[in-house]
Tab-separated table of C-alpha atoms in Angstrom:
chain	number	residue	atom	x	y	z
A	192	MET	CA	63.447	-40.864	23.472
A	193	THR	CA	61.792	-37.596	22.635
A	194	ASN	CA	58.631	-35.862	23.702
A	195	HIS	CA	55.626	-35.526	21.454
A	196	LEU	CA	54.055	-32.563	23.200
A	197	SER	CA	52.959	-29.503	21.330
A	198	ILE	CA	56.091	-28.229	19.562
A	199	LEU	CA	55.173	-24.640	20.338
A	200	GLY	CA	54.502	-25.342	24.006
A	201	ALA	CA	57.640	-27.339	24.612
A	202	ALA	CA	59.820	-24.967	22.594
A	203	ALA	CA	58.543	-21.952	24.476
A	204	ALA	CA	59.138	-23.598	27.832
A	205	LEU	CA	62.605	-24.788	26.883
A	206	THR	CA	63.679	-21.438	25.464
A	207	LEU	CA	62.611	-19.642	28.617
A	208	ALA	CA	64.025	-22.249	30.954
A	209	LEU	CA	67.470	-22.216	29.367
A	210	ALA	CA	67.649	-18.467	28.742
A	211	GLY	CA	71.140	-18.048	30.119
A	212	CYS	CA	71.972	-18.583	33.762
A	213	GLY	CA	68.384	-19.494	34.565
A	214	ALA	CA	67.386	-15.843	34.412
A	215	SER	CA	65.019	-13.909	32.216
A	216	THR	CA	66.366	-11.429	29.666
A	217	PRO	CA	67.615	-8.372	31.570
A	218	ALA	CA	65.521	-5.278	31.102
A	219	ASN	CA	68.521	-3.265	29.981
A	220	GLU	CA	69.188	-5.565	27.025
A	221	GLY	CA	66.886	-3.482	24.895
A	222	SER	CA	68.745	-0.260	25.667
A	223	SER	CA	71.631	-0.808	23.267
A	224	SER	CA	72.267	2.373	21.337
A	225	GLY	CA	73.857	3.155	18.034
A	226	SER	CA	77.085	4.031	19.870
A	227	ALA	CA	77.860	0.317	20.196
A	228	GLU	CA	77.816	-0.036	16.436
A	229	SER	CA	79.855	3.084	15.766
A	230	GLY	CA	83.075	1.398	16.912
A	231	ALA	CA	82.228	-2.031	15.545
A	232	SER	CA	84.556	-1.806	12.546
A	233	THR	CA	87.616	-1.236	14.771
A	234	ALA	CA	86.758	-3.548	17.677
A	235	LEU	CA	88.766	-6.544	16.434
A	236	GLN	CA	91.735	-4.355	15.496
A	237	GLU	CA	91.725	-2.751	18.954
A	238	ILE	CA	91.714	-6.184	20.587
A	239	GLN	CA	94.590	-7.329	18.402
A	240	ASP	CA	96.549	-4.132	19.063
A	241	SER	CA	96.097	-4.417	22.840
A	242	GLY	CA	96.665	-8.162	22.861
A	243	VAL	CA	93.742	-8.589	25.260
A	244	LEU	CA	90.189	-9.899	24.842
A	245	THR	CA	88.205	-8.548	27.780
A	246	VAL	CA	85.481	-10.988	28.852
A	247	GLY	CA	82.421	-10.338	30.989
A	248	THR	CA	81.460	-13.300	33.178
A	249	GLU	CA	79.827	-13.925	36.550
A	250	GLY	CA	82.423	-15.937	38.429
A	251	THR	CA	79.681	-17.400	40.639
A	252	TYR	CA	77.973	-19.771	38.182
A	253	LYS	CA	79.346	-23.279	38.670
A	254	PRO	CA	80.391	-25.212	36.595
A	255	PHE	CA	80.518	-22.514	33.921
A	256	SER	CA	82.290	-19.601	35.607
A	257	TYR	CA	83.328	-19.877	39.261
A	258	HIS	CA	86.178	-19.821	41.773
A	259	GLU	CA	87.623	-23.068	43.112
A	260	GLU	CA	86.636	-23.478	46.758
A	261	GLY	CA	84.841	-20.145	46.488
A	262	SER	CA	87.974	-18.010	46.557
A	263	GLY	CA	90.505	-19.768	44.346
A	264	GLU	CA	91.370	-19.225	40.717
A	265	LEU	CA	88.587	-18.365	38.272
A	266	THR	CA	87.736	-21.466	36.275
A	267	GLY	CA	84.827	-23.260	34.618
A	268	TYR	CA	83.600	-24.502	31.275
A	269	ASP	CA	82.952	-21.062	29.778
A	270	VAL	CA	86.184	-19.686	31.222
A	271	GLU	CA	88.240	-22.441	29.605
A	272	VAL	CA	86.416	-22.175	26.278
A	273	ILE	CA	86.871	-18.410	25.899
A	274	THR	CA	90.482	-18.650	27.127
A	275	ALA	CA	91.165	-21.174	24.361
A	276	VAL	CA	89.356	-18.943	21.845
A	277	ALA	CA	91.530	-15.976	22.825
A	278	GLU	CA	94.686	-18.063	22.415
A	279	LYS	CA	93.602	-19.069	18.905
A	280	MET	CA	93.070	-15.366	18.164
A	281	GLY	CA	96.592	-14.615	19.348
A	282	VAL	CA	95.502	-12.578	22.375
A	283	GLU	CA	94.983	-13.115	26.104
A	284	ALA	CA	91.605	-13.409	27.833
A	285	GLU	CA	91.140	-10.951	30.686
A	286	PHE	CA	88.028	-11.467	32.816
A	287	GLN	CA	85.768	-8.826	34.322
A	288	GLU	CA	83.448	-10.436	36.874
A	289	THR	CA	80.001	-8.903	36.841
A	290	GLN	CA	76.607	-9.741	38.302
A	291	TRP	CA	74.215	-11.233	35.757
A	292	ASP	CA	71.752	-8.349	36.053
A	293	ALA	CA	74.467	-5.901	34.961
A	294	ILE	CA	76.383	-7.999	32.472
A	295	PHE	CA	74.670	-6.769	29.288
A	296	ALA	CA	74.893	-3.142	30.408
A	297	GLY	CA	78.616	-3.707	30.922
A	298	LEU	CA	78.958	-5.005	27.367
A	299	GLU	CA	77.084	-2.015	25.968
A	300	ALA	CA	79.184	0.400	28.030
A	301	GLY	CA	82.394	-1.100	26.639
A	302	ARG	CA	83.624	-2.508	29.958
A	303	PHE	CA	84.375	-5.723	28.104
A	304	ASP	CA	84.478	-6.939	24.510
A	305	VAL	CA	82.380	-10.085	24.866
A	306	ILE	CA	80.253	-12.043	27.322
A	307	ALA	CA	81.041	-15.711	28.005
A	308	ASN	CA	78.517	-16.836	30.611
A	309	GLN	CA	76.140	-19.386	29.065
A	310	VAL	CA	74.175	-16.706	27.227
A	311	SER	CA	71.411	-18.492	25.336
A	312	ILE	CA	70.706	-17.372	21.783
A	313	THR	CA	67.129	-16.094	21.589
A	314	ASP	CA	65.270	-14.126	18.933
A	315	GLU	CA	64.859	-11.251	21.390
A	316	ARG	CA	68.569	-11.075	22.148
A	317	LYS	CA	69.525	-11.318	18.473
A	318	GLN	CA	67.738	-8.022	17.892
A	319	THR	CA	70.251	-6.293	20.180
A	320	TYR	CA	73.408	-8.415	20.144
A	321	ASP	CA	75.468	-10.517	17.768
A	322	PHE	CA	76.429	-14.068	18.666
A	323	SER	CA	79.190	-16.472	17.801
A	324	ASP	CA	78.500	-20.026	16.765
A	325	PRO	CA	77.168	-22.031	19.749
A	326	TYR	CA	79.647	-23.712	22.053
A	327	THR	CA	76.973	-25.306	24.273
A	328	VAL	CA	73.907	-27.241	23.140
A	329	SER	CA	71.461	-28.609	25.701
A	330	SER	CA	68.021	-30.210	25.951
A	331	GLY	CA	65.467	-30.546	28.696
A	332	VAL	CA	65.335	-34.002	30.272
A	333	ILE	CA	63.025	-36.145	32.384
A	334	VAL	CA	64.978	-37.828	35.169
A	335	THR	CA	63.549	-40.925	36.874
A	336	ALA	CA	64.727	-43.739	39.098
A	337	ALA	CA	66.993	-46.102	37.174
A	338	ASP	CA	64.511	-48.983	37.486
A	339	ASN	CA	61.487	-46.962	36.366
A	340	THR	CA	59.831	-48.526	33.304
A	341	ASP	CA	56.636	-46.461	33.348
A	342	ILE	CA	58.070	-43.212	31.973
A	343	SER	CA	59.769	-43.042	28.588
A	344	SER	CA	58.152	-39.929	27.106
A	345	PHE	CA	56.552	-36.688	28.197
A	346	GLU	CA	53.098	-38.167	27.584
A	347	ASP	CA	53.883	-40.724	30.283
A	348	LEU	CA	54.018	-37.926	32.874
A	349	ASP	CA	50.234	-37.564	32.696
A	350	GLY	CA	48.949	-38.367	36.174
A	351	LYS	CA	52.463	-38.923	37.561
A	352	THR	CA	54.135	-36.744	40.210
A	353	THR	CA	57.195	-34.622	39.414
A	354	ALA	CA	59.360	-32.516	41.702
A	355	GLN	CA	59.787	-28.967	40.384
A	356	SER	CA	60.587	-25.478	41.579
A	357	LEU	CA	57.413	-23.442	41.178
A	358	THR	CA	59.421	-20.494	39.847
A	359	SER	CA	61.017	-22.480	37.020
A	360	ASN	CA	59.695	-23.028	33.527
A	361	TRP	CA	60.186	-26.766	33.982
A	362	TYR	CA	57.194	-26.488	36.298
A	363	GLU	CA	55.134	-25.186	33.387
A	364	LEU	CA	56.337	-28.011	31.142
A	365	ALA	CA	55.420	-30.584	33.804
A	366	GLN	CA	51.949	-29.083	34.124
A	367	GLU	CA	51.495	-29.092	30.360
A	368	ALA	CA	52.317	-32.790	30.358
A	369	GLY	CA	49.578	-33.426	32.928
A	370	ALA	CA	51.855	-34.145	35.887
A	371	ASN	CA	51.070	-33.440	39.521
A	372	VAL	CA	53.821	-31.181	40.808
A	373	GLU	CA	55.493	-31.522	44.202
A	374	PRO	CA	57.066	-28.109	44.979
A	375	VAL	CA	60.802	-28.105	45.783
A	376	GLU	CA	63.490	-25.510	46.251
A	377	GLY	CA	65.864	-26.915	43.658
A	378	TRP	CA	67.620	-29.832	41.980
A	379	ALA	CA	69.092	-31.391	45.134
A	380	GLN	CA	65.706	-31.655	46.813
A	381	SER	CA	64.184	-33.096	43.627
A	382	ILE	CA	66.746	-35.892	43.575
A	383	THR	CA	66.195	-36.626	47.279
A	384	LEU	CA	62.450	-37.015	46.754
A	385	LEU	CA	63.064	-39.147	43.671
A	386	GLU	CA	65.402	-41.461	45.560
A	387	GLN	CA	62.894	-41.735	48.396
A	388	GLY	CA	60.184	-42.772	45.932
A	389	ARG	CA	58.008	-39.799	46.869
A	390	VAL	CA	57.913	-38.532	43.257
A	391	ASP	CA	58.067	-40.318	39.916
A	392	ALA	CA	60.307	-37.885	38.062
A	393	THR	CA	61.780	-34.409	37.765
A	394	ILE	CA	62.346	-32.248	34.682
A	395	ASN	CA	65.450	-30.127	34.336
A	396	ASP	CA	68.231	-28.986	32.015
A	397	GLU	CA	70.467	-31.787	30.732
A	398	LEU	CA	73.540	-29.789	31.766
A	399	THR	CA	72.335	-29.830	35.384
A	400	TYR	CA	71.994	-33.620	35.230
A	401	LEU	CA	75.417	-34.100	33.623
A	402	ASP	CA	77.137	-31.778	36.105
A	403	TYR	CA	75.529	-33.645	39.003
A	404	GLN	CA	76.490	-37.057	37.633
A	405	LYS	CA	80.069	-35.962	36.953
A	406	THR	CA	80.453	-35.348	40.688
A	407	ASN	CA	78.107	-37.946	42.187
A	408	ASN	CA	77.895	-40.799	39.663
A	409	ASN	CA	74.449	-41.673	40.969
A	410	GLU	CA	73.523	-45.014	39.411
A	411	GLY	CA	70.073	-44.843	40.975
A	412	ILE	CA	68.754	-42.305	38.467
A	413	LYS	CA	68.605	-41.996	34.676
A	414	ILE	CA	67.427	-39.794	31.820
A	415	ALA	CA	64.116	-41.253	30.696
A	416	ALA	CA	63.303	-38.788	27.906
A	417	THR	CA	64.550	-35.565	26.327
A	418	THR	CA	62.876	-32.639	24.613
A	419	ASP	CA	63.104	-32.368	20.837
A	420	GLU	CA	64.079	-28.717	21.165
A	421	THR	CA	67.515	-27.563	22.262
A	422	SER	CA	68.980	-24.393	23.705
A	423	GLU	CA	72.228	-22.995	22.292
A	424	SER	CA	74.645	-20.772	24.206
A	425	ALA	CA	77.303	-18.618	22.561
A	426	VAL	CA	79.666	-15.684	22.970
A	427	ALA	CA	77.716	-12.401	22.911
A	428	VAL	CA	79.101	-9.175	21.413
A	429	THR	CA	77.653	-5.763	20.643
A	430	LYS	CA	75.620	-5.486	17.457
A	431	GLY	CA	77.572	-4.988	14.250
A	432	ASN	CA	80.863	-6.531	15.380
A	433	THR	CA	80.967	-8.907	12.416
A	434	GLU	CA	84.771	-9.024	12.200
A	435	LEU	CA	85.048	-9.975	15.857
A	436	VAL	CA	82.316	-12.607	15.510
A	437	ASP	CA	84.084	-14.062	12.471
A	438	ALA	CA	87.369	-14.258	14.381
A	439	ILE	CA	85.685	-15.987	17.329
A	440	ASN	CA	83.901	-18.405	15.005
A	441	SER	CA	87.173	-19.231	13.269
A	442	ALA	CA	88.753	-19.972	16.653
A	443	LEU	CA	85.790	-22.087	17.759
A	444	GLY	CA	85.974	-24.006	14.486
A	445	GLU	CA	89.622	-24.841	15.090
A	446	LEU	CA	88.919	-25.848	18.690
A	447	ARG	CA	86.073	-28.074	17.563
A	448	GLU	CA	88.182	-29.670	14.842
A	449	ASP	CA	91.204	-30.348	17.046
A	450	GLY	CA	89.032	-31.811	19.820
A	451	THR	CA	89.619	-29.092	22.406
A	452	LEU	CA	85.936	-28.254	22.857
A	453	ALA	CA	85.067	-31.915	23.348
A	454	GLU	CA	87.929	-32.261	25.836
A	455	ILE	CA	86.752	-29.270	27.902
A	456	SER	CA	83.183	-30.604	27.788
A	457	GLU	CA	84.261	-34.030	29.011
A	458	LYS	CA	86.199	-32.418	31.851
A	459	TYR	CA	83.170	-30.620	33.245
A	460	PHE	CA	80.226	-32.779	32.145
A	461	GLY	CA	81.565	-36.221	31.242
A	462	SER	CA	79.974	-35.713	27.839
A	463	ASP	CA	80.424	-33.490	24.785
A	464	VAL	CA	77.935	-30.637	25.174
A	465	SER	CA	79.613	-28.427	22.559
A	466	GLU	CA	77.433	-29.590	19.645
C-alpha cells in the first residue's frame, strides 16, 4: 500500500530522512576542487597496479559497517558488498575507518578511493561526486500493531498518534499526514510505545524495520504502508572518475546477476534490499 500525500512533500521528507547514515550533507561536500578530477583518468589504473581498492567507511554504523561485539572484525552489509566488488575487479578491499563528518573530506584528500557507507544519491551530492549504480534501495514505512486495521495509508494517520524523534524528518512526514506526534528518543522506544498501545504507529526507514525484524522476529508489528518514493545508496567516488565507476558498475552487475547481492541482503535484512 502506498501513500497518496503530496508527491513533493513526501519526496522531500524521504530524501532528507534517508540522506546517508541519517545525517545531513556534510558542509565540506561542496569543497571539492579541480584537483580531484586531475587524477581521474589514472585512478582505476593506479588501483589495478596496487591491487588495492581503499574504502572509506565508518565502522560504527550497524548493520552496514561495524565491528562484531564492538571490537571484533569489521563487517556489515556495505563491507561485504564492496569486498565482493573489489574481488570482481581483481583487487583487494582495504578499509579506512572514518567518522561520518570527515568521510567526504577524506575522499577528496585521496585518503581512500571510494566511500561505501550507505551514501544516498542526491542531486546536491551529484554536483560534487560520481556514484555507482545503487546497491541499496529503501522506502519509508508506517509500522503498526499486527492487528491494526485502521491504518493502511498515510491519509489514515490523520488524527492518529505516531511515535517519532523530533529531530528526524519522519517527524515532519507524520505532521504533514495530520498525525499527533509522541516524542521519542529513537526506534526502540517507538516500538515499546506501539506494543503498549500508547501510540497507533511509527514512521521510519524500511531498512530499520527489516534489521530489527531480522534480530527480533516481532510478530506483533507489521508494515501498514510504504512511501511511493525510494532512497538509493551507492558507492561514491570523486568527480570525473568514470573509468572507476564503470568498473564498479560492471562488478555490481555481475554480483546482481549471480545472486550475490541478494544473498548478502538476505543475510543482514531477511529481504533483498539491493534493488
